[in-house]
Amino acid sequence: MFRNYLKIAWRNLHRSKAYALINITGLSAGMAVAMLIGLWIWDEVSYNKYHQHYDRIVQIMRQATFQGVTGTGQAVPIPLADYLRTHYGSDFKSVVTSSWTLENIIAAGDNKLTSTGIYMEPQAPEMLSLQMLEGSRKTALQDVNTILLSASLARSLFGGQPATGKIVKLNNKTDVRVSGVYADIPHNSSFSDLAFIAPFSQYLATSGDWAKHAVTDWNEYSFQMFAELNPQVDAQKVSGKIQSVIKDNSADESNPMLLLHPMRKWKLYSEFQNGINTGGDIRFVWLFGLIGVFVLLLGCINFMNLSTARAARRAREVGIRKAIGSAKEQLVGQFLSESLLVVAIGFCIALLLTMLFLPWFNNVADKQIALPWGSVSFWLLCAGFMLVTGVLAGSYPAFYLSAFQPVKVLKGTFRAGRFAAMPRKVLVIVQFAVSVILIIGTVIIFQQIQYTKHRAIGYSRDGLITIPMNTPDLFGHYDALQKDLQATGMVENMAESSSPTTQLFSRGGENMKWRGKREEEKILFGNIACTHDFGATIGWQILAGRDFSREYATDSSAMILNASAATVMGLKDPVGEKIQWGKHQYTVIGVVKDLLMESPFATAMPTVFRLNYDWANVITVKIKPGRDNRAALDKIAAVFKKYNPGSPFNYKFNDQEYGKKFMAEERIGKLAGCFAILAILISCLGIFGLASFTAEQRIKEIGVRKVLGATVLSIWALLSGDFLKLVFIAFLLAAPAAYYGMQHWLQQYEYRTPIHWWIFMATGGAALGITLTVVSYQAIKAAVINPVKSLRTE
Amino acid sequence: MIQLRHISKHYPVGFGKNEILKDVDLTIFEGEFVSIMGPSGSGKSTLLHILGLLEEPSSGDYLFEGELVNKMNEKKRTQLHRGSIGFVFQAYHLIDELTVYENIETPLLYKNIPGAERKSRVADVLDRFNMVAKKDLFPNQLSGGQQQLVGIARAIVAEPRVILADEPTGNLHSDQARVIMQLFKHLNETDKITIIQVTHSEQNAAFGHRVIEIRDGKIQ
Ligand SMILES: Nc1ncnc2c1ncn2[C@@H]1O[C@H](COP(=O)(O)OP(=O)(O)OP(=O)(O)O)[C@@H](O)[C@H]1O
Ligand SMILES: [Mg+2]
């Protein structure tokens, strides 16, 4: 029986190739999108599962409240670790204090590389269940002067040779012995960028006096802390137990509260708002999941519409089959197996498309997803996916067709009633509404990006490069370095600072005092140390007062505020005001326009700038306008080679770093854009099919009308008008939905584009235009047929 | 075997209704060979459709083997279509996408007849109708008469208890028509199959046991 069904299905496909093509194209495009999104979601939800203790690993987070607003961050103090071990030993299997992930220079002989690594306490390899290729997890980080390398770093340093026991030099100062090699941590882990792990004790030993103090300072929030809970321990409960540990041990007025953030939430629930875990990337899982389902639905709708539109052709068969003994369920089965056949063909093409587009998709989505050919569950999921799609696409036509009454269709009195086309119209409206929403959404995303890219950033990014000062060699010859750089003729200026212009490394100042400050006011400021040339190098804009100057010796206790700081401090005329910060008193000498150092979508943080030649993390160099970058960089590199011979010359263009802040948005925009284009394509295929069907169905009517004197134009209008009406209704429904949705999406940005009405007009116009083009082909084809011909075929 | 009591049928036309069958009483016994005759438009096909459970009467009772058809559910009706009733349509009604062979085979598929038996039965019928050479052709590759033969073959292949044939020989040469009638007679006599046919031809009607005249929706 089933074979008989498939035979008919196959012959039907074969006979009406155009319909088959439309159905299969739409379905395979929809399925390919659904599969890509499915793979992406799979990757997202299995993030960090590489680590065996995934369920028990937590990060210890700290909340601090300023001005009634609670922020949640990862920075915690060192003494916390020992305290947790001694007082909550039954809850924690291990507590691992860790540095931030840092760029380091690592050298094996003359082979010098810049690589990201982290310094962690000895239990880290066990906790993260690193797969050791050399050495042992337990002992690898026990000695101070050791280091664990990732397989790829070991390969780059030593070729294929075993690395254990070899000596490498870190940051041009410390010789350390390789104690083991671990398999690279996969891309979908929070620790995937670690090229090495070194002992935390080494970090402390090489970081100077500051680090020595930090060991006992409960308020030195400069470290991260991870922990593995004992089995059967409830993270939520432990979180409650330990929340006030810092408060109990120190006098921090920001009301520090601790909480445990479980590993399974790191990726998708990483955002906290006012102390509450509000979600994060999970939004995108839902958003893209929804888009995937909808695009798939669009393909299914084509199938439904074309099948029911052509019902008359199948109705006779239904009647005959019923008369010779087919039960209704068997007919349903038959039509479902037909849709399954189409879906199966579509699936094979979709799989091919997925394979083809996966590299592109990985690139856009910043993923390393591979199709899991060998996995049984993958194939089971695929089978399930086909079944669901087949039923989704096929059940409506199947029930519609199998419900025909035999005698009506056999006597030829079967005529689609006035409302038979209604569901089809509704489905077309759904298709275009979805497409229009996707298009408007995409346009607004890109508009938000463009709008923000044009935002004034308070300085000039042109020609700025940032060089990290991660070796001791770069310190102590500021003037000579500056002179040599300028002597190349390529460099306009150079400065050092504690943060690059595209990041804010340090905050503080909640205890600063100034005239008119209310006692209970606690404001957190961005805190930047820089050299005299900083302002001139980056081209900041002085709003009041003056820049730092070497002509004033007193500038060592001078302070420059950004405009936001002046505003929040409530200083009408800040220049000349005295500010008490700890033991020091500073005088405000100037106010600069807000520099956009962090998210370009957020308002700038109130920030203070002070002179300090010792607290420098980066060098910023401005290349002279009009100079060729390549040539300039060669010259600059040569200068750095002189002062910092032990390190490769590393630099970043501030422009590019700033651009990276738009990556997440651009990624969403690109993906949404592709899906929107596919959606509109699939929908157009659908109405193309429907239009050709209507034209075919009304061929006699058209013939009669033409005989009665209708012009080609009026017939074209007659046939196209119906579809235009539907698309217009779809637009009317989609526009408010898109407006509402995008309004909501924009809420997450403090700096956001207004939603312009012309976007809606343009999208609506485009949708109507495309529809008209697609439909006109069929309409005109039908309109120019010689009426005598079409009438005689009856 | 078949009993109609006060059967009438009307179609809505405009605001009124068009009575096709008026208070028809009819009894047909097992093993009968009955011919229905009457002018065009008198309601013969409608009556046959009602007998074949393809159409519902507007009022009245229809008993098939003593069972009230009006009360039967869809499943039961399907069972009758599979096992008991073979229908030959005035307009042939073959499935265009299937070959001659497959068209004839389909009722057997619905009856869940095993493959080997199916093959031999279809071969048998093809042979009987001299259509072996045409078995792989599609309906649109056949003449009207040939299609009609396939329709008859399809109706008898499942060995139903009743064959309802609506002008089965309307498109056939009189020689061929006689062959079909002889086949019906043979089925009726040896296999005890009840046969009800609609025909315009006195000669064909003569093959049966009795003739029912229908005029203006009434049995004469
Ligand atoms: N669905 C319908 N709606 C309205 N009237 C119908 C319908 N079906 C049949 N009729 C009418 O019922 C009458 C009887 O039709 P029927 O097909 O039973 O005639 P018939 O006796 O088989 O004629 P013929 O010998 O030409 O086949 C006809 O007048 C026809 O117009
Ligand atoms: Mg008739």
Coordinates of C-alpha atoms and ligand atoms in Angstrom, one line a residue, chain A residues 407-408 411 413, chain B residues 9-13 18-21 38-49 55 90 166-167 198 200 214, ligand 1:
Chain A
V407 CA -20.2 11.5 -5.2
K408 CA -19.8 15.2 -5.4
K411 CA -20.3 13.9 -10.6
T413 CA -20.3 19.1 -9.1
Chain B
K9 CA -33.8 12.6 -2.9
H10 CA -33.8 16.2 -3.7
Y11 CA -31.2 18.8 -4.4
P12 CA -31.6 22.4 -3.4
V13 CA -32.0 24.6 -6.5
N18 CA -35.5 19.7 -7.2
E19 CA -37.0 16.3 -6.4
I20 CA -35.1 13.6 -8.2
L21 CA -36.3 10.5 -6.5
G38 CA -35.5 5.1 -18.0
P39 CA -35.0 8.3 -19.9
S40 CA -32.1 10.6 -19.4
G41 CA -32.3 12.6 -16.2
S42 CA -34.8 10.4 -14.7
G43 CA -32.6 9.7 -11.7
K44 CA -31.0 6.3 -12.5
S45 CA -27.5 7.3 -11.6
T46 CA -28.7 9.0 -8.4
L47 CA -30.5 5.8 -7.4
L48 CA -27.4 3.7 -8.1
H49 CA -25.2 6.1 -6.2
E55 CA -24.8 9.4 -1.8
Q90 CA -20.8 5.9 -16.0
D166 CA -23.9 2.6 -14.4
E167 CA -24.2 2.1 -18.2
V198 CA -28.3 0.9 -15.5
H200 CA -30.5 2.2 -22.2
I214 CA -37.9 4.7 -13.6
Ligands
LIG1 N1 -25.7 17.6 -7.4 C1 -26.8 17.9 -8.1 N2 -27.5 19.1 -7.9 C2 -28.6 19.4 -8.6 N3 -29.2 18.5 -9.4 C3 -28.6 17.3 -9.7 C4 -27.4 17.0 -9.0 N4 -27.0 15.7 -9.4 C5 -28.0 15.3 -10.3 N5 -28.9 16.3 -10.5 C6 -30.1 16.2 -11.3 O1 -30.8 15.0 -11.0 C7 -31.4 14.5 -12.2 C8 -31.1 13.1 -12.3 O2 -29.8 12.9 -12.6 P1 -29.2 11.4 -12.8 O3 -27.7 11.6 -13.1 O4 -29.6 10.5 -11.8 O5 -29.9 11.0 -14.2 P2 -29.8 9.7 -15.1 O6 -31.1 9.1 -15.0 O7 -28.6 8.9 -14.6 O8 -29.5 10.3 -16.5 P3 -28.5 9.7 -17.7 O9 -29.2 8.7 -18.3 O10 -28.3 10.9 -18.6 O11 -27.3 9.3 -17.0 C9 -30.9 15.4 -13.3 O12 -31.9 16.2 -13.8 C10 -29.8 16.2 -12.8 O13 -29.8 17.5 -13.3

